Amino acid sequence: MRTDRWWFPPLITFVGLAAWVTYATVRVFMHKWYYVDDYHYLTPFYSPCITDRCVEGSAEFGTPLPSFWLIPEAAFTLPFLLLFRLTCYYYRKAYYRAFWLSPPACAVPDAHQKYSGETRFPLIFQNIHRYAFYAAGIISLINTWDAIRAFHSGDGFGFGLGNIVLVGNVVMLWLYTLSCHSCRHIAGGRLKHFSAHPVRYRFWTFVSKLNTRHMLLAWITLGTLALTDFYVMAVAADWFPDLRFVG
């Protein structure tokens, strides 16, 4: 009986997520334009690069996988990142409403006749989110290393617009990861007396403030990931040069 435009938010969510997934899928299987050797720019979609196809200088952890076209260069990390996003509490709400119409909006009938919650197959696997969080933390460390390494240009220190893009993306990824509900529970869960754990209490307070912006950070990181990948791709493909400040 709602007469307002209740369908608009789930529509925008559907278009936004579908566009990002399409772009990311195309880029992951392009197998080119992901590394700028002069400035050590590596797109997060290809980090860490671990196939025989990896160009020289882009493989920090070796190349144990073959260069079959169906194997992404970042085959070890992409599944965990996808799992972390798919099981994220906000993204569950987003794609439940936008893609499954379950329900499409508050006070709007569900498109399904029954819903058993996340207690049965396959939705019971949503509960592994807390474990995917640990993997996301490790991957964020790898992305941080990529951003730090990019400051080495030639034989010394270098700094350009690409460095700003890479660092900005890493900062946003850390904020999104730390704002996760699982991180908040790890920081302060199962404690009966905060006064006995002042360090955990301070960290829990910090994470709680981030947690209120988890939805916003979820969308921001989709934007920074796409922007970072596009910038590295453009420089690697010689569409335009990197704006250098030093080196």
Short mmCIF file of C-alpha atoms in Angstrom, two decimals:
data_model
loop_
_atom_site.label_atom_id
_atom_site.label_comp_id
_atom_site.label_asym_id
_atom_site.label_seq_id
_atom_site.Cartn_x
_atom_site.Cartn_y
_atom_site.Cartn_z
CA MET A 1 0.00 0.00 0.00
CA ARG A 2 3.05 2.27 -0.11
CA THR A 3 2.49 5.08 -2.61
CA ASP A 4 6.00 6.60 -2.48
CA ARG A 5 8.86 5.58 -4.78
CA TRP A 6 9.89 2.60 -2.65
CA TRP A 7 11.28 0.88 -5.74
CA PHE A 8 13.89 3.58 -6.43
CA PRO A 9 16.56 2.62 -3.80
CA PRO A 10 16.64 -1.09 -4.74
CA LEU A 11 16.74 -0.12 -8.43
CA ILE A 12 19.76 2.13 -7.87
CA THR A 13 21.42 -0.61 -5.83
CA PHE A 14 20.77 -3.15 -8.60
CA VAL A 15 22.22 -0.90 -11.30
CA GLY A 16 25.24 0.07 -9.21
CA LEU A 17 26.18 -3.44 -8.12
CA ALA A 18 25.52 -4.93 -11.57
CA ALA A 19 27.70 -2.28 -13.23
CA TRP A 20 30.56 -2.84 -10.80
CA VAL A 21 30.44 -6.63 -11.06
CA THR A 22 30.42 -6.38 -14.87
CA TYR A 23 33.41 -4.04 -14.90
CA ALA A 24 35.37 -6.11 -12.37
CA THR A 25 34.69 -9.37 -14.22
CA VAL A 26 35.83 -7.94 -17.55
CA ARG A 27 38.99 -6.50 -16.01
CA VAL A 28 39.93 -9.66 -14.14
CA PHE A 29 39.84 -11.71 -17.34
CA MET A 30 41.50 -9.14 -19.62
CA HIS A 31 44.93 -10.34 -18.45
CA LYS A 32 46.65 -7.10 -19.47
CA TRP A 33 47.23 -3.48 -18.49
CA TYR A 34 47.49 -4.18 -14.79
CA TYR A 35 51.08 -3.21 -13.97
CA VAL A 36 53.22 -0.12 -14.64
CA ASP A 37 56.83 -1.21 -14.34
CA ASP A 38 58.32 2.30 -14.23
CA TYR A 39 56.45 3.20 -11.04
CA HIS A 40 55.52 -0.24 -9.66
CA TYR A 41 51.81 0.46 -9.93
CA LEU A 42 49.83 -2.77 -9.52
CA THR A 43 46.04 -2.74 -9.66
CA PRO A 44 44.34 -4.41 -6.67
CA PHE A 45 42.36 -6.62 -9.07
CA TYR A 46 45.63 -8.39 -9.93
CA SER A 47 47.32 -8.42 -6.54
CA PRO A 48 49.15 -10.58 -5.76
CA CYS A 49 49.96 -11.70 -9.31
CA ILE A 50 50.64 -15.45 -9.19
CA THR A 51 50.29 -16.92 -12.71
CA ASP A 52 52.92 -17.57 -15.37
CA ARG A 53 51.30 -14.75 -17.34
CA CYS A 54 52.41 -12.09 -14.84
CA VAL A 55 54.65 -9.48 -16.42
CA GLU A 56 58.15 -8.99 -15.03
CA GLY A 57 58.19 -7.18 -11.70
CA SER A 58 54.52 -7.72 -10.88
CA ALA A 59 54.84 -11.08 -9.10
CA GLU A 60 55.92 -10.52 -5.50
CA PHE A 61 55.04 -14.03 -4.30
CA GLY A 62 56.11 -16.18 -7.24
CA THR A 63 54.00 -17.65 -10.05
CA PRO A 64 52.77 -21.09 -8.95
CA LEU A 65 49.70 -21.16 -11.22
CA PRO A 66 49.60 -21.74 -15.00
CA SER A 67 48.56 -19.05 -17.44
CA PHE A 68 45.22 -20.59 -18.39
CA TRP A 69 42.81 -17.82 -19.43
CA LEU A 70 40.14 -18.88 -16.90
CA ILE A 71 42.59 -18.48 -14.01
CA PRO A 72 42.77 -14.88 -12.75
CA GLU A 73 46.20 -13.48 -11.91
CA ALA A 74 45.01 -12.96 -8.33
CA ALA A 75 43.35 -16.37 -8.05
CA PHE A 76 44.41 -16.82 -4.41
CA THR A 77 42.86 -13.61 -3.11
CA LEU A 78 39.85 -12.85 -5.31
CA PRO A 79 37.70 -15.73 -3.94
CA PHE A 80 38.25 -14.53 -0.36
CA LEU A 81 37.50 -10.92 -1.28
CA LEU A 82 34.33 -12.00 -3.05
CA LEU A 83 33.37 -14.10 -0.03
CA PHE A 84 33.99 -11.19 2.33
CA ARG A 85 31.78 -8.87 0.28
CA LEU A 86 29.02 -11.41 -0.39
CA THR A 87 28.66 -12.29 3.28
CA CYS A 88 28.96 -8.68 4.50
CA TYR A 89 25.91 -7.68 6.56
CA TYR A 90 25.27 -4.59 4.45
CA TYR A 91 25.73 -6.32 1.09
CA ARG A 92 23.34 -9.07 2.19
CA LYS A 93 20.66 -6.46 2.69
CA ALA A 94 21.58 -4.80 -0.62
CA TYR A 95 21.38 -7.83 -2.89
CA TYR A 96 18.57 -9.52 -0.97
CA ARG A 97 16.43 -6.48 -1.76
CA ALA A 98 17.76 -5.47 -5.17
CA PHE A 99 18.28 -8.90 -6.78
CA TRP A 100 16.09 -11.33 -4.84
CA LEU A 101 13.31 -8.88 -3.89
CA SER A 102 13.31 -10.42 -0.43
CA PRO A 103 11.80 -8.02 0.45
CA PRO A 104 12.38 -5.19 -2.05
CA ALA A 105 11.67 -2.55 0.62
CA CYS A 106 10.20 -2.12 4.07
CA ALA A 107 6.43 -2.78 4.24
CA VAL A 108 6.50 -4.23 0.70
CA PRO A 109 5.47 -7.87 0.15
CA ASP A 110 8.28 -10.38 -0.29
CA ALA A 111 8.58 -11.85 -3.79
CA HIS A 112 9.00 -15.31 -2.27
CA GLN A 113 6.28 -17.37 -0.62
CA LYS A 114 8.44 -18.33 2.33
CA TYR A 115 11.77 -17.41 3.84
CA SER A 116 13.58 -19.62 6.37
CA GLY A 117 16.25 -17.11 7.24
CA GLU A 118 19.95 -17.94 7.14
CA THR A 119 19.57 -21.25 8.93
CA ARG A 120 19.36 -23.58 5.92
CA PHE A 121 21.35 -24.31 2.78
CA PRO A 122 22.64 -22.28 1.01
CA LEU A 123 22.23 -19.14 3.14
CA ILE A 124 23.63 -20.84 6.21
CA PHE A 125 27.06 -20.25 4.68
CA GLN A 126 26.58 -16.53 5.29
CA ASN A 127 27.80 -17.29 8.79
CA ILE A 128 31.38 -17.73 7.57
CA HIS A 129 31.66 -13.95 7.28
CA ARG A 130 33.66 -13.76 10.50
CA TYR A 131 36.31 -16.05 8.96
CA ALA A 132 36.36 -14.18 5.66
CA PHE A 133 37.17 -11.08 7.71
CA TYR A 134 40.55 -12.54 8.67
CA ALA A 135 41.37 -13.22 5.02
CA ALA A 136 40.32 -9.68 4.09
CA GLY A 137 42.70 -8.32 6.71
CA ILE A 138 45.61 -10.24 5.20
CA ILE A 139 44.71 -9.06 1.71
CA SER A 140 44.54 -5.47 2.97
CA LEU A 141 48.11 -5.90 4.22
CA ILE A 142 49.16 -7.05 0.74
CA ASN A 143 47.46 -4.03 -0.83
CA THR A 144 49.24 -1.80 1.68
CA TRP A 145 52.57 -3.27 0.64
CA ASP A 146 51.71 -2.63 -3.02
CA ALA A 147 51.00 1.03 -2.21
CA ILE A 148 54.27 1.38 -0.28
CA ARG A 149 56.32 -0.32 -2.99
CA ALA A 150 54.89 2.07 -5.58
CA PHE A 151 56.90 4.90 -4.00
CA HIS A 152 60.06 3.27 -5.40
CA SER A 153 60.54 4.75 -8.86
CA GLY A 154 63.61 3.80 -10.86
CA ASP A 155 66.58 3.80 -8.48
CA GLY A 156 65.00 5.83 -5.72
CA PHE A 157 61.97 7.55 -4.27
CA GLY A 158 59.17 8.53 -6.62
CA PHE A 159 55.81 10.16 -6.12
CA GLY A 160 52.99 10.75 -8.56
CA LEU A 161 49.23 10.94 -8.91
CA GLY A 162 49.12 7.16 -9.06
CA ASN A 163 50.56 6.99 -5.56
CA ILE A 164 47.76 9.18 -4.25
CA VAL A 165 45.20 6.94 -5.93
CA LEU A 166 46.76 3.74 -4.53
CA VAL A 167 47.14 5.11 -1.00
CA GLY A 168 43.62 6.55 -1.01
CA ASN A 169 42.23 3.18 -2.04
CA VAL A 170 44.18 1.35 0.68
CA VAL A 171 42.99 3.76 3.36
CA MET A 172 39.37 3.29 2.31
CA LEU A 173 39.77 -0.50 2.20
CA TRP A 174 41.15 -0.51 5.74
CA LEU A 175 38.29 1.67 6.97
CA TYR A 176 35.74 -0.61 5.34
CA THR A 177 37.41 -3.75 6.70
CA LEU A 178 37.72 -2.36 10.24
CA SER A 179 34.11 -1.13 10.19
CA CYS A 180 32.95 -4.71 9.70
CA HIS A 181 30.52 -6.05 12.32
CA SER A 182 32.80 -9.05 12.86
CA CYS A 183 35.71 -6.74 13.62
CA ARG A 184 33.58 -4.90 16.18
CA HIS A 185 32.70 -8.20 17.86
CA ILE A 186 36.36 -9.30 17.89
CA ALA A 187 37.37 -5.97 19.44
CA GLY A 188 34.83 -5.89 22.25
CA GLY A 189 32.79 -9.06 22.21
CA ARG A 190 32.67 -11.51 25.11
CA LEU A 191 33.91 -8.85 27.56
CA LYS A 192 31.92 -8.33 30.74
CA HIS A 193 33.98 -5.42 32.06
CA PHE A 194 35.43 -2.86 29.66
CA SER A 195 37.28 -1.23 32.56
CA ALA A 196 39.50 -4.29 32.80
CA HIS A 197 40.45 -4.07 29.13
CA PRO A 198 41.11 -0.37 28.34
CA VAL A 199 43.02 -1.02 25.09
CA ARG A 200 40.29 -3.23 23.64
CA TYR A 201 37.69 -0.76 24.82
CA ARG A 202 39.37 2.11 22.96
CA PHE A 203 39.67 0.02 19.82
CA TRP A 204 36.06 -1.13 20.15
CA THR A 205 34.96 2.53 20.46
CA PHE A 206 36.91 3.43 17.31
CA VAL A 207 35.48 0.48 15.37
CA SER A 208 31.96 1.25 16.61
CA LYS A 209 32.19 4.76 15.15
CA LEU A 210 33.34 3.32 11.84
CA ASN A 211 30.59 0.71 11.98
CA THR A 212 27.90 3.40 11.77
CA ARG A 213 29.33 4.27 8.32
CA HIS A 214 29.76 0.71 7.10
CA MET A 215 27.23 1.09 4.29
CA LEU A 216 28.84 4.30 3.05
CA LEU A 217 32.32 2.76 3.19
CA ALA A 218 31.05 -0.29 1.30
CA TRP A 219 30.06 1.90 -1.64
CA ILE A 220 33.11 4.16 -1.40
CA THR A 221 35.46 1.20 -1.64
CA LEU A 222 33.69 -0.09 -4.73
CA GLY A 223 34.36 3.32 -6.25
CA THR A 224 38.01 3.53 -5.15
CA LEU A 225 38.71 -0.02 -6.37
CA ALA A 226 37.29 0.76 -9.81
CA LEU A 227 39.07 4.14 -9.94
CA THR A 228 42.41 2.63 -8.93
CA ASP A 229 42.12 -0.17 -11.45
CA PHE A 230 41.09 2.19 -14.25
CA TYR A 231 43.95 4.59 -13.51
CA VAL A 232 46.58 1.82 -13.52
CA MET A 233 45.05 0.38 -16.67
CA ALA A 234 45.11 3.75 -18.42
CA VAL A 235 48.76 4.42 -17.53
CA ALA A 236 49.81 0.86 -18.41
CA ALA A 237 48.01 1.11 -21.78
CA ASP A 238 49.65 4.53 -22.48
CA TRP A 239 46.29 6.28 -22.71
CA PHE A 240 47.83 9.10 -20.70
CA PRO A 241 51.02 9.48 -18.63
CA ASP A 242 51.18 9.46 -14.87
CA LEU A 243 51.36 12.93 -13.36
CA ARG A 244 54.71 12.88 -11.52
CA PHE A 245 55.63 15.16 -8.63
CA VAL A 246 58.94 13.55 -7.66
CA GLY A 247 61.02 11.08 -9.65
#
